[in-house]
Coordinates of C-alpha atoms in Angstrom, one line a residue:
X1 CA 125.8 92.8 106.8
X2 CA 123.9 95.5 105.7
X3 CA 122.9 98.3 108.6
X4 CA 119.4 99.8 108.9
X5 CA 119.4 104.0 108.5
X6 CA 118.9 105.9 111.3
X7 CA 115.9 108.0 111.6
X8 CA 117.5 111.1 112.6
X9 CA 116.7 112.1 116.4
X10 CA 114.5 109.6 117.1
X11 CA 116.8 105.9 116.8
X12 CA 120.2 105.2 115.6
X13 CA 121.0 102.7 113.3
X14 CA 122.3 100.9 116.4
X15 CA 119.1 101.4 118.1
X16 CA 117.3 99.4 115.2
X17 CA 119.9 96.4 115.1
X18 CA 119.1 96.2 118.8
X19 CA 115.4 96.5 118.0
X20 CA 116.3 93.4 115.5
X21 CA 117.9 91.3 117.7
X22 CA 115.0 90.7 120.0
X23 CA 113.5 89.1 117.7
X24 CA 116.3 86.8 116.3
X25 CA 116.4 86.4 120.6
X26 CA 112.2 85.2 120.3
X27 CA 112.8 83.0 117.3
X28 CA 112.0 79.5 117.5
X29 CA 115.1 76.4 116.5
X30 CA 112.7 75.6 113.6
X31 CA 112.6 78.9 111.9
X32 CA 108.7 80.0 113.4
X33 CA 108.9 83.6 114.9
X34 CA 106.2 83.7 117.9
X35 CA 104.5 86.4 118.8
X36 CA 106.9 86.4 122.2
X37 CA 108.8 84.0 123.7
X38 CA 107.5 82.3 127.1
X39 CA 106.6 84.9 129.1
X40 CA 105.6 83.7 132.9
X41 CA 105.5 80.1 131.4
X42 CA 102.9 81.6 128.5
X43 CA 104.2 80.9 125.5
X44 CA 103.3 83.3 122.2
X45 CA 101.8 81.5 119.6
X46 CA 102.7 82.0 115.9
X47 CA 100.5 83.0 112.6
X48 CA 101.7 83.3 109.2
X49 CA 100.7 87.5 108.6
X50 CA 103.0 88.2 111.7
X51 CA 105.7 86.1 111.4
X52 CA 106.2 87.0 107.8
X53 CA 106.1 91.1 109.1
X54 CA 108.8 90.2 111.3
X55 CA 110.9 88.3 108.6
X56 CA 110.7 91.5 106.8
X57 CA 112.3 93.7 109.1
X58 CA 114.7 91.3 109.7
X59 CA 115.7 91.8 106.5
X60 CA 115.6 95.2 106.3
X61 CA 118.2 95.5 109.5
X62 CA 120.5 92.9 108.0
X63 CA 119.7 89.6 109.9
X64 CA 119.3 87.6 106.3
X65 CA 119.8 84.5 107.6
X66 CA 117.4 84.3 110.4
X67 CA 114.6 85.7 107.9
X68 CA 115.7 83.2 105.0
X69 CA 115.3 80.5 107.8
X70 CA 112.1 81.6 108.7
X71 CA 110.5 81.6 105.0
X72 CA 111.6 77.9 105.0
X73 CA 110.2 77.6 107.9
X74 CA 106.9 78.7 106.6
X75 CA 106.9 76.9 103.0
X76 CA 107.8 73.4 104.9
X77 CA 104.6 73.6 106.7
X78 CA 102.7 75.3 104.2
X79 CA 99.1 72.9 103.7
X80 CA 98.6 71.1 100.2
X81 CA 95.8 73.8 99.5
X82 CA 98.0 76.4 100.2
X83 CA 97.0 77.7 103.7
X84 CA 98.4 77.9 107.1
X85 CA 96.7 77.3 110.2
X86 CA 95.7 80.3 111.6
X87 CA 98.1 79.2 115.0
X88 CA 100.4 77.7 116.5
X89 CA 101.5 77.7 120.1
X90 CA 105.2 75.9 120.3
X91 CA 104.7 73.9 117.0
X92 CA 101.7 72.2 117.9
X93 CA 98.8 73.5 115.8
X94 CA 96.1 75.0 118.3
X95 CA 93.6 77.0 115.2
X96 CA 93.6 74.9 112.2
X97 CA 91.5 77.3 109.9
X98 CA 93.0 79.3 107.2
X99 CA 92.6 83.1 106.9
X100 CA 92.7 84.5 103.8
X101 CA 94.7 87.5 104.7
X102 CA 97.6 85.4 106.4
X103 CA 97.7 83.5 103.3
X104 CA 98.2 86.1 100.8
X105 CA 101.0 87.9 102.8
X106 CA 103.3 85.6 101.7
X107 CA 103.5 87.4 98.6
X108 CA 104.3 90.9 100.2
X109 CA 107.0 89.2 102.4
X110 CA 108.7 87.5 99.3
X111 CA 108.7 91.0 96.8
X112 CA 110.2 92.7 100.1
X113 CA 113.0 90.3 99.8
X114 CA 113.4 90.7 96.6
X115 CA 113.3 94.1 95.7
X116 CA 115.5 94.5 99.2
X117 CA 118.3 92.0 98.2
X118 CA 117.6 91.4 94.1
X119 CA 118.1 87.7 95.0
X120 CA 115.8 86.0 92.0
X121 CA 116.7 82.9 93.0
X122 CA 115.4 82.7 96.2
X123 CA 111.9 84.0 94.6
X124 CA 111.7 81.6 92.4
X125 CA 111.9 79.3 95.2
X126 CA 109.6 80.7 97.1
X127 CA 107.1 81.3 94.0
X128 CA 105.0 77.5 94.0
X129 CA 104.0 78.7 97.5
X130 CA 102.9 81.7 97.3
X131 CA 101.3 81.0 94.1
X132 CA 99.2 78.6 96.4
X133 CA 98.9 80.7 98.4
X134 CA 97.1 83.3 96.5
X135 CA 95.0 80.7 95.0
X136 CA 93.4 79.5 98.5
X137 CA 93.0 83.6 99.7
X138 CA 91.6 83.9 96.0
X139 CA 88.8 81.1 96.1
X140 CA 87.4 82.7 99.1
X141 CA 86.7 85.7 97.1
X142 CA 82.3 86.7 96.6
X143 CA 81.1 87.3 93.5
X144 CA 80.9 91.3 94.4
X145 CA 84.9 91.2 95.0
X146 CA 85.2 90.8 99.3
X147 CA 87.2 88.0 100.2
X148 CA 85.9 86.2 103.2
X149 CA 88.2 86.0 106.4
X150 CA 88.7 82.5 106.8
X151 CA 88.0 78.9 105.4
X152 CA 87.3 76.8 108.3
X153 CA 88.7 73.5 109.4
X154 CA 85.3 71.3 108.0
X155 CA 86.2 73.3 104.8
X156 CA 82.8 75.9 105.5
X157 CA 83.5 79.4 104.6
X158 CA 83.3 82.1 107.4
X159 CA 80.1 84.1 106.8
X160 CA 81.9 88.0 106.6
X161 CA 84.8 89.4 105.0
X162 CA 86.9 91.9 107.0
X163 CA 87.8 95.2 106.1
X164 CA 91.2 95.4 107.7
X165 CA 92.2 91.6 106.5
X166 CA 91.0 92.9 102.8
X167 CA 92.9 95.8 102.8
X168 CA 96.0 93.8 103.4
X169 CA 94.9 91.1 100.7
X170 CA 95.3 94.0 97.8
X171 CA 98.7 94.7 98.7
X172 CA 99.3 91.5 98.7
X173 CA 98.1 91.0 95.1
X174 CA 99.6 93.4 93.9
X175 CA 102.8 92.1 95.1
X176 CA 102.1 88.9 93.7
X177 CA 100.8 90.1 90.5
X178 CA 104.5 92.0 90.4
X179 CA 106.2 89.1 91.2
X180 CA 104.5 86.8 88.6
X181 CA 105.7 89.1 86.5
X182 CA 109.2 89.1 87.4
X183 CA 109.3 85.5 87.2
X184 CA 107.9 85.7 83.7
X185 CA 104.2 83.7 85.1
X186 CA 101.9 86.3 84.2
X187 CA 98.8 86.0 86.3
X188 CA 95.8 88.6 84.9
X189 CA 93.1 86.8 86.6
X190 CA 94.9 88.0 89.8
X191 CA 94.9 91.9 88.5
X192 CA 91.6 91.4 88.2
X193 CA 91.0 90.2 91.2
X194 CA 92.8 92.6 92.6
X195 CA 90.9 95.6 90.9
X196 CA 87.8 94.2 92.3
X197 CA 88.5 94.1 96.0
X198 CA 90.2 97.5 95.7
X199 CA 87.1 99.1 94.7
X200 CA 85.4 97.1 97.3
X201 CA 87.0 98.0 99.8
X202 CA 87.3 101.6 98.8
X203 CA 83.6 102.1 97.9
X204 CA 81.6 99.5 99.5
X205 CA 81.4 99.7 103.2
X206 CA 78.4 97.2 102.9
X207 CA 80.5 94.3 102.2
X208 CA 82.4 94.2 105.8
X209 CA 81.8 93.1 109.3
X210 CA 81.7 96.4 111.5
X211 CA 84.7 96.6 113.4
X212 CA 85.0 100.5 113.5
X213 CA 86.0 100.2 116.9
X214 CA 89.5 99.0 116.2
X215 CA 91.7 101.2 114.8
X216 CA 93.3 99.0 111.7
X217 CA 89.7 99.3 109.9
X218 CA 90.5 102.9 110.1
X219 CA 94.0 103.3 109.3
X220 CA 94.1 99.7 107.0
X221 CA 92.7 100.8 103.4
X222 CA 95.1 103.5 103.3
X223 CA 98.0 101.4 104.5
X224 CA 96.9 98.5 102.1
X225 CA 96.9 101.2 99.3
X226 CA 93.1 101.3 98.1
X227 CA 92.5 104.8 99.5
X228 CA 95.0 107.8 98.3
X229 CA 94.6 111.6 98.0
X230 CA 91.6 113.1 99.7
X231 CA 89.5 110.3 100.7
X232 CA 92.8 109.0 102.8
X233 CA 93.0 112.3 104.2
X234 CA 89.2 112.6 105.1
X235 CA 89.1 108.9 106.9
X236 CA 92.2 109.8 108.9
X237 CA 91.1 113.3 109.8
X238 CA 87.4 112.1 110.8
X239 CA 88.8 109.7 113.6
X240 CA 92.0 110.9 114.6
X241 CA 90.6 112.2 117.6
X242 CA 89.1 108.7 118.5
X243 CA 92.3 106.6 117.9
X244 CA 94.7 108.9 118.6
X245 CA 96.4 110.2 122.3
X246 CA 98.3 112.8 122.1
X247 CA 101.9 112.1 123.9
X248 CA 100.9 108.6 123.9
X249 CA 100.0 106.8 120.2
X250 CA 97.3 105.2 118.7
X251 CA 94.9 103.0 120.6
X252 CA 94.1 99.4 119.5
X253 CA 90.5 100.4 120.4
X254 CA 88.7 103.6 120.2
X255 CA 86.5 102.4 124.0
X256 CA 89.8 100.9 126.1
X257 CA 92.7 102.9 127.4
X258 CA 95.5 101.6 125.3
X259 CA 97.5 102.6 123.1
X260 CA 99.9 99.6 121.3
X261 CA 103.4 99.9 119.2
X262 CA 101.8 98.1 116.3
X263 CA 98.9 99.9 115.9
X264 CA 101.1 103.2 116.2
X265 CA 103.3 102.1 113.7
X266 CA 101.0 100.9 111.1
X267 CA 99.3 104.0 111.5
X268 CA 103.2 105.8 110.8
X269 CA 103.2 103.7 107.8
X270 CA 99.3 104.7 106.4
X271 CA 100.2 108.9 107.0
X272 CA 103.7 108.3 105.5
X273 CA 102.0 106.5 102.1
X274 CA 99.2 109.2 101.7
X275 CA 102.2 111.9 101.9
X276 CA 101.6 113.0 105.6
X277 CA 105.2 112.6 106.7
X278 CA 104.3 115.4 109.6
X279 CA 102.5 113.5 111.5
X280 CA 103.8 110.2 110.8
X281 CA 107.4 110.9 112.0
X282 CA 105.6 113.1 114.9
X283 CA 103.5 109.8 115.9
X284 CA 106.9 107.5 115.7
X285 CA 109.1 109.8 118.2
X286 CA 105.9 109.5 120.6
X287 CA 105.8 105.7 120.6
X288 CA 108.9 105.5 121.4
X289 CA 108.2 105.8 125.2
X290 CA 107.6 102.1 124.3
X291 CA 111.1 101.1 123.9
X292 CA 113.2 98.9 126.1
X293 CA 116.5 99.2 127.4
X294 CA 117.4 96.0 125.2
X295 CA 115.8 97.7 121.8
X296 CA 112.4 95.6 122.1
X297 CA 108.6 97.1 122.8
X298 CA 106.1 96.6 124.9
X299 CA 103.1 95.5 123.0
X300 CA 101.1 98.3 124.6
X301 CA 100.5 100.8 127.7
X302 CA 97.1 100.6 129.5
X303 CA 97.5 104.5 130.5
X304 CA 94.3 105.0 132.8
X305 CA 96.3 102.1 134.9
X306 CA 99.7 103.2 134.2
X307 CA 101.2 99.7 133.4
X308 CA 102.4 98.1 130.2
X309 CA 99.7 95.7 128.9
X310 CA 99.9 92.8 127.9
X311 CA 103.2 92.4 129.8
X312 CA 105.6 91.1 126.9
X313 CA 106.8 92.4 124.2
X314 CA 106.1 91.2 121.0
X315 CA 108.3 90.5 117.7
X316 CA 105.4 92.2 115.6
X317 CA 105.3 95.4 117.7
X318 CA 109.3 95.5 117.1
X319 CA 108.9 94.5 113.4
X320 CA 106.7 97.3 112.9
X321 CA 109.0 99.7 114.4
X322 CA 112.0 98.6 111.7
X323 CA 109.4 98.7 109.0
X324 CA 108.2 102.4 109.9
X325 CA 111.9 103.3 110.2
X326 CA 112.9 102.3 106.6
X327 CA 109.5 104.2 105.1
X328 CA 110.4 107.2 106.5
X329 CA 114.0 107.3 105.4
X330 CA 113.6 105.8 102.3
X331 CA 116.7 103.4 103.8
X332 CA 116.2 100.3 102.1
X333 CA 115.6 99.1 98.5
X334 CA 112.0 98.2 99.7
X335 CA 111.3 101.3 101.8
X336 CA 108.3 102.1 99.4
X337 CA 106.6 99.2 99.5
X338 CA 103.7 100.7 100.8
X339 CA 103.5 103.1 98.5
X340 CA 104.5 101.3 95.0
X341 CA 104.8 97.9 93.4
X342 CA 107.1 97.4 90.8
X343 CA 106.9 101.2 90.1
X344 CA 103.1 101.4 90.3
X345 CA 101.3 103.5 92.6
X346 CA 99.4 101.7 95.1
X347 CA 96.1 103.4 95.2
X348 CA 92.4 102.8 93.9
X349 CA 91.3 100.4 91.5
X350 CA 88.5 100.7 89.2
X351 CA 85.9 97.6 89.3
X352 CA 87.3 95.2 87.1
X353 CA 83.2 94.0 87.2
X354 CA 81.1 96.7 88.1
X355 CA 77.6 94.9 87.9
X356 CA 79.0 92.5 90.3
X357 CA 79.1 95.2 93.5
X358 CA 75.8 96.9 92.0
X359 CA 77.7 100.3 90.8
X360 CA 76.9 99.5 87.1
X361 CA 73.1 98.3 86.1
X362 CA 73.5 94.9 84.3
X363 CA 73.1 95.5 80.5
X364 CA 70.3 93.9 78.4
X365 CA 73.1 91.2 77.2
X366 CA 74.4 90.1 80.6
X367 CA 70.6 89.7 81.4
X368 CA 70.1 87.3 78.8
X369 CA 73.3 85.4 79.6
X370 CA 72.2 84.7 83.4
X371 CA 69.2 83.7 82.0
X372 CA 70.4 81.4 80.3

C-alpha cells in the first residue's frame, strides 16, 4: 500500500493514514461515502461532488480498494441521462434533481485515479459514465457559455448558473477532455465548451447568481483554474480580510463566525495553484486546531461561541485535508491536478464564441445567418 508524504511539521504520513481511515470508518456497505456517519441518530446524506473528493484522497493515502468500491458504487446508480440525484440520506433518494457540477466531477475523480495509479483499465471502465456524465452537465450549458446549476426532477432547468459550481465544471472538462484523449475518444466540442465557460467565468460576473457572501465564489475560479497570475492574486488579496481569521482559517461565510476545514483547505489548494505556497502552507498548519485525536476534523468552529459547529465531522472536510497535503508536497502522481491536465496549464481560456457573451460585436455574416 502506498503511504501518503508527510507535510513536514505540520502531519506525518501516519497522521494522514489516520486522517484516511475515518473515512473508510463513515463508508457505507454499498460503496456511498456520506457526508458523516449517524451522528445523534442524524444520519449524513451523500452527493456525487463529495463523495467522489473523498474517493480521491482515499486514493491518494493508499486505501485503493475502498475508493475503487466507491466509483462502482457511483456508476451502478448513475441515471440513464447521466446524472445523480443531488442526495441521498442512507440509500434512499431524498433530492432527485441533478446538478451540473456534481455530474461533471466524475471526470476529475477518474483522471486522479488515473494519473495516481496509471491503471487504464479501470478508466476505460469508468469512461461510458462519465462520458454521460459530461453530456447531461453539458446540455445545461446557455448560449453565452454559463452552465446552469441544476436540471430539476420535472426535467425544468434552474433559472441561474453558479459561479462556484462553474468553476468546478472547467476542471472538470478539462479532465475529461484529457481523458478522452487518453482513451483515444477525442471530444473537441468539449474543449470548446470548456473555453467558453472559462472565459465566462473569468470575465463575466453578470452571468452568476450573487453568492459573494460565501467564500468558495471567492476562492473557486482560481481553484477551478480559470483565474491565474495577477487577477488570482487581486481576487484573493481584495477579500482576504473578509474570509479569512487569522489563527483560525477561512470562514464558510464572510457575516457568521465560522471558520470550516473545507473551506480552509480549498482555499490551501487555490493559493498553492496560483504559486502562493506562503500562505497556503501557513493557512494548513492553522486549520489544524481542527484535528481529532482519531485523525478526523470537525466540519467547523463557531468561534464567537467557542464550540465546534456542526458537531460531526465530515469525510469531505478530511478529504480536503489529504488532498491539500499531496499539493503541497508534490507526494502523489496527481499532486498537480489543480494546476495541470495532462501537462497543460490550467488557467484562462479565450472565448471559443465571443459574440455569444457580447465581448465581440456580431459581424455582418453572422447577422445574416440569424436572419435567416
Amino acid at each position: 500500500m502506498r503511504r501518503p508524504e508527510a507535510v513536514p511539521g505540520i502531519l506525518t504520513s501516519a497522521d494522514l493514514v489516520a486522517t484516511a481511515e475515518s473515512i473508510v470508518a463513515q463508508q457505507e456497505p454499498s460503496g456511498a461515502i456520506p457526508w458523516f456517519a449517524p451522528v445523534d441518530g442524524v444520519p449524513g446524506h451523500v452527493d456525487a461532488w463529495n463523495h467522489v473528493e473523498a474517493a480521491m484522497a482515499l486514493s491518494v493515502a493508499g486505501f485503493t480498494e475502498p475508493a475503487r468500491r466507491a466509483y462502482a458504487w457511483l456508476r451502478g446508480v448513475q441515471r440513464e441521462d447521466g446524472s445523480w440525484p443531488a442526495k441521498w440520506v442512507m440509500g434512499e433518494v431524498t433530492e432527485p434533481g441533478g446538478e451540473s457540477n456534481h455530474a461533471a466531477y466524475l471526470a476529475v475523480g477518474v483522471w486522479h485515479e488515473l494519473t495516481l495509479t496509471g491503471d487504464l483499465a479501470f478508466a476505460g471502465e469508468m469512461w461510458p459514465s462519465v462520458r454521460r456524465s459530461v453530456e447531461f452537465a453539458l446540455g445545461l450549458q446557455s448560449a453565452r457559455g454559463e452552465i446552469m446549476w441544476m436540471r430539476n426532477a420535472d426535467g425544468s432547468v434552474a433559472d441561474h448558473a453558479l459561479l462556484t459550481g462553474c468553476s468546478s465544471i472547467y476542471q472538470s472538462l478539462r479532465c475529461a477532455v484529457a481523458l478522452a484523449e487518453r482513451l483515444d475518444e477525442p471530444q473537441p466540442d468539449w474543449e470548446l465548451a470548456a473555453d467558453q465557460l472559462g472565459h465566462v467565468v473569468a470575465c463575466h460576473p453578470e452571468a452568476f447568481a450573487d453568492k459573494s457572501r460565501f467564500s468558495m465564489d471567492w476562492y473557486y475560479p482560481i481553484l477551478g483554474g480559470p483565474l491565474r497570475g495577477a487577477p488570482a492574486y487581486r481576487r484573493i488579496d481584495e477579500r482576504w480580510d473578509a474570509f479569512v481569521v487569522e489563527g483560525l482559517g477561512c470562514r464558510c461565510v464572510s457575516d457568521q463566525p465560522w471558520v470550516t476545514g473545507a473551506e480552509s483547505c480549498e482555499l490551501v489548494l487555490a493559493l498553492d495553484a496560483m504559486g502562493d505556497t506562503a500562505r497556503a502552507l501557513e493557512l494548513f498548519a492553522t486549520i489544524q486546531h481542527l484535528r481529532h485525536d482519531d485523525g478526523s476534523y470537525w466540519t467547523g468552529w463557531q468561534y464567537a461561541n467557542e464550540r465546534h459547529f456542526p458537531s460531526d465531522r465530515s469525510t469531505y472536510t478530511a478529504a480536503a485535508v489529504i488532498l491539500a497535503a499531496d499539493a503541497l508536497v508534490g507526494g502523489s502522481p496527481s499532486a498537480r491536478l489543480f494546476k495541470e491536465i495532462a501537462g497543460r496549464d490550467l488557467g484562462p481560456a479565450g472565448p471559443a464564441d465571443p459574440v455569444a457573451c457580447g465581448c465581440e460585436a456580431p459581424s455582418l455574416a453572422d447577422s445574416l445567418r440569424t436572419r435567416r
